[in-house]
Coordinates of C-alpha atoms and ligand atoms in Angstrom, one line a residue:
X22 CA 25.3 -49.9 20.1
X23 CA 28.0 -48.2 18.1
X24 CA 30.7 -50.5 16.6
X25 CA 34.2 -49.3 16.0
X26 CA 36.1 -50.1 12.8
X27 CA 39.4 -52.0 12.9
X28 CA 41.3 -48.7 12.5
X29 CA 39.4 -47.1 15.3
X30 CA 40.1 -49.9 17.7
X31 CA 43.8 -49.9 16.8
X32 CA 44.8 -46.3 16.6
X33 CA 48.0 -45.1 14.8
X34 CA 49.8 -41.9 14.6
X35 CA 49.3 -39.8 11.5
X36 CA 52.7 -38.5 10.5
X37 CA 53.3 -36.8 7.2
X38 CA 50.2 -38.4 5.6
X39 CA 51.1 -41.9 6.8
X40 CA 49.2 -43.9 9.4
X41 CA 52.2 -45.0 11.5
X42 CA 52.2 -48.0 13.8
X43 CA 53.8 -47.7 17.2
X44 CA 54.6 -50.9 19.2
X45 CA 54.0 -49.4 22.6
X46 CA 50.3 -49.0 23.1
X47 CA 47.9 -48.1 25.9
X48 CA 44.3 -49.1 26.4
X49 CA 41.4 -46.6 26.0
X50 CA 38.4 -47.1 28.3
X51 CA 34.7 -46.3 28.0
X52 CA 34.1 -44.3 31.3
X53 CA 30.5 -45.5 31.3
X54 CA 31.3 -49.1 31.9
X55 CA 35.1 -49.4 32.2
X56 CA 35.4 -51.6 29.1
X57 CA 38.3 -51.3 26.7
X58 CA 37.3 -49.7 23.5
X59 CA 40.6 -49.1 21.7
X60 CA 44.4 -49.0 21.9
X61 CA 46.3 -45.9 21.4
X62 CA 50.1 -45.3 20.7
X63 CA 52.3 -44.3 23.6
X64 CA 54.8 -42.7 21.3
X65 CA 58.4 -41.8 21.9
X66 CA 60.1 -38.5 21.1
X67 CA 61.3 -39.7 17.7
X68 CA 57.6 -39.5 16.5
X69 CA 57.8 -35.7 17.1
X70 CA 61.1 -35.4 15.3
X71 CA 59.6 -37.1 12.2
X72 CA 56.4 -35.1 12.4
X73 CA 58.1 -31.7 13.0
X74 CA 60.7 -32.3 10.2
X75 CA 58.1 -33.2 7.7
X76 CA 55.8 -30.4 8.8
X77 CA 58.5 -27.9 8.3
X78 CA 58.8 -28.9 4.7
X79 CA 55.1 -29.2 4.0
X80 CA 54.3 -25.9 5.6
X81 CA 56.5 -23.9 3.1
X82 CA 54.2 -25.0 0.3
X83 CA 51.0 -24.6 2.3
X84 CA 51.9 -21.0 3.1
X85 CA 52.0 -20.3 -0.6
X86 CA 48.5 -21.5 -1.2
X87 CA 46.1 -18.5 -1.2
X88 CA 44.2 -18.3 2.0
X89 CA 40.7 -18.5 0.3
X90 CA 41.9 -21.8 -1.2
X91 CA 43.2 -23.0 2.2
X92 CA 39.7 -22.2 3.5
X93 CA 38.1 -24.5 0.9
X94 CA 39.6 -27.4 2.9
X95 CA 37.9 -26.2 6.0
X96 CA 34.6 -25.8 4.3
X97 CA 35.0 -29.4 3.0
X98 CA 36.0 -30.7 6.4
X99 CA 33.1 -28.8 8.1
X100 CA 30.7 -30.4 5.6
X101 CA 32.0 -33.8 6.2
X102 CA 31.8 -33.3 10.0
X103 CA 28.2 -32.3 9.5
X104 CA 27.4 -35.4 7.4
X105 CA 29.1 -37.6 10.1
X106 CA 27.8 -35.6 13.1
X107 CA 25.7 -38.5 14.6
X108 CA 28.5 -41.0 14.4
X109 CA 31.1 -38.5 15.7
X110 CA 28.8 -37.7 18.6
X111 CA 28.4 -41.3 19.5
X112 CA 32.1 -42.0 19.4
X113 CA 32.6 -38.9 21.5
X114 CA 30.2 -40.2 24.2
X115 CA 31.8 -43.6 24.0
X116 CA 35.3 -42.2 24.8
X117 CA 34.5 -39.2 27.0
X118 CA 31.2 -40.2 28.7
X119 CA 29.3 -37.0 28.2
X120 CA 25.6 -37.5 27.4
X121 CA 24.8 -37.8 23.7
X122 CA 22.9 -34.5 23.6
X123 CA 26.0 -32.7 24.8
X124 CA 28.2 -34.7 22.5
X125 CA 26.1 -33.5 19.6
X126 CA 26.6 -30.0 20.9
X127 CA 30.3 -30.3 21.0
X128 CA 30.6 -31.7 17.5
X129 CA 28.4 -28.8 16.4
X130 CA 30.9 -26.5 18.0
X131 CA 33.6 -28.0 15.8
X132 CA 31.4 -27.6 12.7
X133 CA 30.7 -24.0 13.6
X134 CA 34.4 -23.4 14.0
X135 CA 35.2 -24.9 10.5
X136 CA 32.8 -22.6 8.7
X137 CA 33.7 -19.6 10.8
X138 CA 37.4 -20.0 10.2
X139 CA 36.8 -20.9 6.5
X140 CA 35.3 -17.4 6.3
X141 CA 38.5 -16.0 7.7
X142 CA 40.3 -17.3 4.6
X143 CA 38.7 -14.3 2.8
X144 CA 39.5 -11.9 5.6
X145 CA 42.7 -12.4 7.7
X146 CA 42.6 -8.7 7.8
X147 CA 45.7 -6.6 8.2
X148 CA 45.7 -2.8 8.3
X149 CA 46.7 0.0 6.0
X150 CA 47.6 3.2 7.7
X151 CA 49.0 6.6 6.4
X152 CA 52.8 6.9 6.4
X153 CA 54.3 10.0 8.0
X154 CA 56.2 10.6 4.8
X155 CA 55.0 11.6 1.3
X156 CA 54.8 9.0 -1.4
X157 CA 55.1 6.1 1.0
X158 CA 52.6 3.4 1.8
X159 CA 52.4 1.6 5.1
X160 CA 50.5 -1.6 6.0
X161 CA 50.6 -4.6 8.3
X162 CA 49.7 -8.2 7.4
X163 CA 49.4 -11.5 9.2
X164 CA 51.9 -14.2 8.4
X165 CA 51.9 -17.9 9.4
X166 CA 54.4 -18.7 12.2
X167 CA 55.3 -22.0 10.6
X168 CA 54.8 -25.3 12.5
X169 CA 52.6 -25.1 15.6
X170 CA 52.0 -27.6 18.4
X171 CA 48.6 -28.1 20.0
X172 CA 48.0 -30.0 23.2
X173 CA 44.3 -30.7 23.9
X174 CA 42.4 -32.2 26.8
X175 CA 39.9 -35.0 27.1
X176 CA 36.9 -32.9 28.3
X177 CA 36.3 -31.3 24.8
X178 CA 38.3 -33.6 22.6
X179 CA 37.0 -32.2 19.3
X180 CA 35.8 -28.7 20.0
X181 CA 39.0 -27.5 21.6
X182 CA 41.1 -29.1 18.9
X183 CA 39.1 -27.2 16.3
X184 CA 39.5 -23.9 18.2
X185 CA 43.2 -24.3 17.8
X186 CA 43.9 -26.2 14.6
X187 CA 41.4 -24.5 12.3
X188 CA 42.8 -20.9 12.7
X189 CA 46.3 -22.4 12.5
X190 CA 45.5 -24.2 9.2
X191 CA 43.7 -21.3 7.5
X192 CA 46.4 -18.9 8.3
X193 CA 49.0 -21.1 6.6
X194 CA 50.6 -23.2 9.4
X195 CA 51.2 -26.9 9.8
X196 CA 49.8 -28.4 13.0
X197 CA 51.2 -31.1 15.2
X198 CA 48.5 -32.3 17.5
X199 CA 49.0 -34.2 20.8
X200 CA 45.4 -35.2 21.9
X201 CA 44.7 -36.6 25.3
X202 CA 45.2 -40.3 25.3
X203 CA 42.0 -40.7 27.2
X204 CA 40.0 -39.5 24.2
X205 CA 42.0 -40.3 21.0
X206 CA 39.0 -41.3 18.8
X207 CA 38.1 -37.7 18.0
X208 CA 41.7 -37.0 16.8
X209 CA 41.6 -40.1 14.6
X210 CA 38.2 -39.1 13.1
X211 CA 39.3 -35.5 12.4
X212 CA 42.6 -36.5 10.9
X213 CA 40.8 -38.9 8.6
X214 CA 38.3 -36.2 7.6
X215 CA 41.2 -33.9 6.6
X216 CA 42.9 -36.8 4.7
X217 CA 39.8 -37.5 2.7
X218 CA 39.1 -33.8 2.2
X219 CA 42.5 -33.6 0.5
X220 CA 44.6 -31.5 3.0
X221 CA 48.2 -31.8 1.8
X222 CA 50.2 -34.4 3.7
X223 CA 52.1 -33.0 6.7
X224 CA 49.7 -30.1 7.4
X225 CA 47.8 -31.9 10.2
X226 CA 49.7 -34.5 12.1
X227 CA 48.6 -36.5 15.1
X228 CA 51.0 -37.9 17.6
X229 CA 49.6 -39.7 20.7
X230 CA 51.5 -40.0 23.9
X231 CA 52.3 -38.6 27.3
X232 CA 52.9 -35.0 28.1
X233 CA 56.3 -35.9 29.7
X234 CA 57.6 -37.5 26.4
X235 CA 55.6 -36.2 23.5
X236 CA 54.6 -32.9 25.0
X237 CA 58.2 -32.2 26.1
X238 CA 59.5 -33.2 22.6
X239 CA 57.1 -30.7 21.0
X240 CA 58.3 -28.0 23.3
X241 CA 62.0 -28.8 22.6
X242 CA 61.8 -29.2 18.8
X243 CA 63.0 -26.0 17.2
X244 CA 60.7 -26.3 14.1
X245 CA 57.6 -25.9 16.4
X246 CA 57.3 -22.2 17.0
X247 CA 54.1 -22.0 19.0
X248 CA 52.5 -24.3 21.7
X249 CA 48.8 -23.9 22.3
X250 CA 47.8 -25.8 25.4
X251 CA 44.6 -26.5 27.3
X252 CA 44.8 -28.4 30.5
X253 CA 45.5 -28.0 34.2
X254 CA 47.1 -25.0 35.8
X255 CA 49.9 -27.1 37.1
X256 CA 50.9 -28.6 33.7
X257 CA 50.3 -25.2 32.0
X258 CA 52.9 -23.6 34.3
X259 CA 55.4 -26.3 33.3
X260 CA 54.7 -25.8 29.6
X261 CA 55.1 -22.0 30.0
X262 CA 58.4 -22.4 31.8
X263 CA 59.8 -24.8 29.3
X264 CA 58.6 -22.7 26.4
X265 CA 60.1 -19.6 28.1
X266 CA 63.5 -21.3 28.0
X267 CA 63.1 -21.8 24.2
X268 CA 61.6 -18.3 23.7
X269 CA 58.7 -20.1 22.2
X270 CA 55.2 -18.4 22.0
X271 CA 52.8 -20.2 24.3
X272 CA 49.0 -19.9 24.6
X273 CA 47.5 -21.4 27.8
X274 CA 44.0 -22.1 28.9
X275 CA 44.0 -23.6 32.4
X276 CA 40.6 -23.9 33.9
X277 CA 38.5 -22.0 36.3
X278 CA 36.5 -21.7 39.6
X279 CA 33.5 -20.2 38.0
X280 CA 30.6 -18.7 39.9
X281 CA 26.9 -17.9 39.4
X282 CA 25.9 -14.8 41.3
X283 CA 22.3 -14.7 42.4
X284 CA 20.9 -11.3 43.3
X285 CA 17.7 -10.8 45.4
X286 CA 15.6 -9.8 42.3
X287 CA 16.6 -12.9 40.2
X288 CA 14.1 -15.3 38.7
X289 CA 14.9 -18.2 41.0
X290 CA 13.4 -20.9 38.7
X291 CA 15.6 -19.7 35.9
X292 CA 18.6 -19.7 38.3
X293 CA 18.0 -23.3 39.3
X294 CA 17.9 -24.3 35.6
X295 CA 21.1 -22.3 34.9
X296 CA 22.9 -24.0 37.9
X297 CA 21.8 -27.5 37.0
X298 CA 23.0 -27.1 33.4
X299 CA 26.3 -25.4 34.1
X300 CA 27.3 -27.2 37.3
X301 CA 26.2 -30.7 36.7
X302 CA 26.2 -30.9 32.8
X303 CA 29.2 -32.8 31.6
X304 CA 29.4 -34.0 35.3
X305 CA 31.0 -30.6 36.0
X306 CA 34.0 -31.5 33.9
X307 CA 34.1 -28.2 31.9
X308 CA 36.7 -25.5 32.5
X309 CA 33.6 -23.2 32.4
X310 CA 31.6 -25.3 34.8
X311 CA 29.9 -23.5 37.7
X312 CA 31.4 -24.7 40.9
X313 CA 30.3 -21.8 43.2
X314 CA 27.0 -20.2 43.7
X315 CA 27.2 -16.8 45.4
X316 CA 23.8 -15.9 46.6
X317 CA 22.2 -12.8 48.2
X318 CA 21.1 -13.6 51.8
X319 CA 17.5 -12.6 50.9
X320 CA 17.0 -15.5 48.5
X321 CA 19.5 -18.0 49.9
X322 CA 17.0 -20.3 51.6
X323 CA 14.5 -20.3 48.7
X324 CA 17.3 -21.1 46.2
X325 CA 18.8 -23.8 48.4
X326 CA 15.4 -25.6 48.8
X327 CA 14.5 -25.4 45.1
X328 CA 18.0 -26.5 44.0
X329 CA 18.0 -29.5 46.3
X330 CA 14.6 -30.5 45.0
X331 CA 15.6 -30.1 41.4
X332 CA 18.8 -32.0 41.9
X333 CA 16.8 -35.1 42.7
X334 CA 15.5 -35.3 39.2
X335 CA 18.9 -35.6 37.5
X336 CA 19.2 -39.0 35.9
X337 CA 22.7 -40.4 35.9
X338 CA 24.1 -43.2 33.7
X339 CA 25.5 -44.2 30.3
X340 CA 25.5 -41.1 28.1
X341 CA 24.5 -43.1 25.1
X342 CA 21.1 -43.6 26.7
X343 CA 19.3 -40.3 26.0
X344 CA 17.2 -40.6 29.2
X345 CA 20.3 -39.7 31.2
X346 CA 21.1 -36.1 32.0
X347 CA 24.5 -36.8 33.5
X348 CA 27.2 -39.2 32.3
X349 CA 30.2 -40.6 34.1
X350 CA 33.4 -39.0 35.4
X351 CA 36.3 -39.6 33.0
X352 CA 38.3 -42.2 35.1
X353 CA 39.3 -43.4 38.5
X354 CA 41.8 -40.5 38.9
X355 CA 39.0 -38.0 38.3
X356 CA 36.8 -39.8 40.8
X357 CA 39.6 -39.9 43.5
X358 CA 40.2 -36.2 43.1
X359 CA 36.5 -35.4 43.6
X360 CA 36.3 -37.8 46.7
X361 CA 39.3 -36.0 48.1
X362 CA 37.6 -32.7 47.9
X363 CA 34.4 -34.0 49.5
X364 CA 36.5 -35.0 52.6
X365 CA 38.3 -31.6 52.5
X366 CA 34.9 -29.8 52.4
X367 CA 33.6 -31.7 55.4
X368 CA 36.8 -31.1 57.4
X369 CA 36.6 -27.4 56.6
X370 CA 33.2 -27.3 58.2
X371 CA 31.0 -26.9 55.1
X372 CA 27.7 -28.7 55.2
X373 CA 27.2 -31.6 52.7
X374 CA 23.6 -30.9 51.7
X375 CA 23.3 -33.4 48.9
X376 CA 25.4 -36.0 47.1
X377 CA 29.0 -36.6 48.0
X378 CA 29.3 -40.2 47.1
X379 CA 30.5 -42.4 44.2
X380 CA 27.5 -43.9 42.5
X381 CA 27.0 -47.5 41.2
X382 CA 24.7 -47.7 38.2
X383 CA 23.1 -51.1 37.6
X384 CA 24.7 -53.0 34.8
X385 CA 27.5 -50.4 34.7
X386 CA 29.3 -51.4 37.9
X387 CA 32.7 -50.6 36.5
X388 CA 31.7 -47.1 35.3
X389 CA 32.9 -44.0 37.2
X390 CA 29.8 -42.2 38.4
X391 CA 29.4 -39.5 41.0
X392 CA 26.4 -38.0 42.7
X393 CA 25.6 -34.3 42.0
X394 CA 26.8 -32.7 45.1
X395 CA 25.9 -29.5 47.0
X396 CA 27.9 -28.0 49.9
X397 CA 26.2 -25.2 51.8
X398 CA 27.5 -22.9 54.5
X399 CA 30.7 -22.4 52.5
X400 CA 32.9 -19.5 53.1
X401 CA 34.9 -18.0 50.3
X402 CA 38.3 -19.0 51.6
X403 CA 37.6 -22.7 52.0
X404 CA 39.6 -24.9 49.6
X405 CA 36.4 -26.3 48.1
X406 CA 35.6 -22.7 47.1
X407 CA 39.0 -21.9 45.8
X408 CA 40.4 -25.0 44.0
X409 CA 39.3 -26.6 40.8
X410 CA 37.5 -29.9 41.6
X411 CA 36.4 -30.8 38.0
X412 CA 33.4 -32.7 39.0
X413 CA 29.7 -32.2 39.9
X414 CA 30.3 -30.4 43.1
X415 CA 28.9 -26.9 43.9
X416 CA 29.6 -24.7 46.9
X417 CA 26.9 -22.3 48.0
X418 CA 28.2 -19.0 49.5
X419 CA 25.9 -16.5 51.1
X420 CA 26.7 -12.7 50.8
X421 CA 25.0 -9.6 52.1
X422 CA 25.0 -7.4 48.9
X423 CA 26.1 -6.9 45.4
X424 CA 29.6 -5.6 46.3
X425 CA 30.3 -8.6 48.4
X426 CA 29.1 -10.9 45.6
X427 CA 31.5 -9.3 43.1
X428 CA 34.4 -9.4 45.6
X429 CA 33.7 -13.1 46.3
X430 CA 33.6 -13.9 42.6
X431 CA 37.0 -12.2 42.1
X432 CA 38.7 -13.7 45.2
X433 CA 40.0 -16.8 43.4
X434 CA 43.2 -17.4 41.5
X435 CA 41.2 -18.2 38.3
X436 CA 39.3 -15.9 35.9
X437 CA 37.5 -17.9 33.2
X438 CA 33.8 -17.5 33.4
X439 CA 31.2 -15.8 35.6
X440 CA 27.5 -15.2 35.6
X441 CA 25.0 -12.9 37.3
X442 CA 21.2 -13.4 37.6
X443 CA 19.5 -10.0 38.1
X444 CA 16.8 -7.9 36.5
X445 CA 18.5 -4.6 37.4
X446 CA 20.2 -3.1 34.3
X447 CA 22.6 -1.0 36.4
X448 CA 23.9 -4.0 38.2
X449 CA 24.3 -5.9 34.9
X450 CA 26.6 -3.2 33.6
X451 CA 28.5 -2.8 36.9
X452 CA 29.0 -6.6 37.0
X453 CA 30.2 -6.7 33.4
X454 CA 32.7 -4.1 34.3
X455 CA 33.9 -5.5 37.6
X456 CA 33.8 -9.2 37.2
X457 CA 37.4 -10.3 36.6
X458 CA 36.9 -13.1 34.1
X459 CA 37.3 -13.5 30.4
X460 CA 33.7 -14.5 29.9
X461 CA 30.6 -13.0 31.6
X462 CA 27.1 -14.2 31.4
X463 CA 24.0 -12.3 32.4
X464 CA 20.9 -14.4 33.3
X465 CA 22.5 -17.6 32.1
X466 CA 24.9 -20.2 33.7
X467 CA 28.6 -20.1 33.3
X468 CA 28.9 -22.5 30.3
X469 CA 28.0 -22.2 26.6
X470 CA 30.6 -20.0 24.9
X471 CA 30.1 -19.5 21.2
X472 CA 33.1 -20.0 18.8
X473 CA 33.2 -16.6 17.2
X474 CA 34.0 -14.9 20.5
X475 CA 37.3 -15.1 22.3
X476 CA 37.5 -18.0 24.8
X477 CA 39.9 -17.7 27.8
X478 CA 40.4 -15.9 31.0
X479 CA 42.4 -13.8 33.4
X480 CA 44.8 -14.6 36.3
X481 CA 45.5 -18.3 36.7
X482 CA 43.3 -19.3 33.8
X483 CA 45.6 -18.1 31.1
X484 CA 48.5 -16.0 29.9
X485 CA 46.8 -13.4 27.9
X486 CA 45.9 -15.3 24.8
X487 CA 42.6 -16.5 23.6
X488 CA 41.2 -19.6 21.9
X489 CA 38.5 -19.3 19.2
X490 CA 37.2 -16.0 17.9
X491 CA 39.2 -13.9 15.6
X492 CA 41.6 -13.5 18.5
X493 CA 42.8 -17.1 18.0
X494 CA 44.5 -15.9 14.8
X495 CA 46.9 -13.8 17.0
X496 CA 48.3 -17.0 18.5
X497 CA 49.0 -18.6 15.1
X498 CA 50.2 -15.6 13.1
X499 CA 53.1 -13.1 13.3
X500 CA 52.5 -9.5 12.3
X501 CA 54.6 -8.1 9.5
X502 CA 54.8 -4.3 9.0
X503 CA 55.5 -3.4 5.4
X504 CA 56.6 0.1 4.1
X505 CA 56.6 0.8 0.3
X506 CA 58.4 4.0 -0.6
X507 CA 57.4 5.2 -4.1
X508 CA 59.1 8.6 -3.9
X509 CA 62.2 7.5 -5.8
X510 CA 64.5 9.1 -3.2
X511 CA 65.8 8.3 0.3
X512 CA 63.3 9.4 2.9
X513 CA 64.3 9.1 6.5
X514 CA 61.5 8.3 9.0
X515 CA 61.3 10.7 11.9
X516 CA 63.8 13.1 10.2
X517 CA 62.7 14.1 6.7
X518 CA 59.2 14.9 7.8
X519 CA 59.1 18.5 6.5
X520 CA 60.0 17.7 3.0
Ligands
UN1_606 C1 35.8 -26.2 28.4 O1 35.1 -25.9 29.4 O2 36.9 -26.8 28.5 O3 31.6 -22.7 26.9 C2 35.3 -25.8 27.1 C3 31.5 -23.9 27.0 C4 31.8 -24.8 25.8 C5 33.3 -25.0 25.8 C6 33.9 -25.5 27.1 N1 31.4 -24.2 24.6 O4 31.0 -24.5 28.0

């Protein structure tokens, strides 16, 4: 059993290089057994004032450090994360509940992001381009925006934080981070790693607290020029509205209603594996989780039978026990939401083919477990097929052909991830073109994005920005166009072009 240090049990904000005590604290629970594991600050707005003011000063120096040197800090942090991977993974399972194998995967995602973004320290490419005038040079370069605010969720408490903070740091910004108070241990660990690695004080600051107070204060503070948010669609809209009033750049990632499409020529055993992993892994609590299966009528029955059989083998319990394939739901609120949708599904006339109930695990009676659930006979307009449930609940939708499958996939307000299982190369490329999502998988489930590609989606999933990949740099940099005239005379653009 993993033991926490005194600092880990009694978390403090990390403001301008100081571990700062806050009197108002909240309890942090292990979702596997409901036990208290730590206490986390419930900060007031003044913590953001302190953080933002000091970040503003620290960032000016940081922006002057050559990017390859800034990158050295990321290499160092990545190496430390690698050395500490097992402990980080166990702490992650402890606070989030995901099974240890997945926790290791998530920590690895953070390590990958560190080394990838460290590489960007020697790229951060701008462009050179010909000028329309003689003896004149034209180029564009990326510049840091200054101080950025990141607001991260509990379902990927370290990976998503690295998607946002690492590109921000390497491109010369200071970061103020409000992690979810459900999962503060990862923020504490990452801040301590950067402190030990020697990141100058003020460049990564952590302030714990509520969205209503700390999040709002971040949006309102004029030193913070960008807000990068991952969370619910409802909160994201509020963040965007508030940022709009301040003319503040905002990057949003707000979930999905992701589907696996199964065509009549698909390898059904592979499909079943893909669905089990992407729908029930992380107890369905991924933005990318599969929550709809859109299946061709010719294979609907076979798939349904094999899926139901395979679901019986999913072992559920404490994620720290490596025999378990599925861990708990994050908390009671999460469970209540799932239970609400089970009732909605039944009322709408869907057939509950498996699961649908809260689960009690022996010796873990206070944990928040839920049975893997399958609804069949679902039509695309039902609420269970339209709204994000964020739990291990899948809706099976039967369609007559490929065109109907694509239309069903796109007929939701979200557009994060989608997947198609088929052996027909023509359909693969048609699907790639027509699926209205930011991520498309062929012959794999809907989860498993890699960090060097853009992460995000269309419609209600986002607002046009992307996390991770080189595209993340666009969120945390401003473009500067630079013209150098070496003609020694006044040359007027668009006018003196014949000279
Ligand atoms: C999320 O779902 O919130 O693609 C992040 C995946 C992971 C990241 C998921 N690499 O499933």
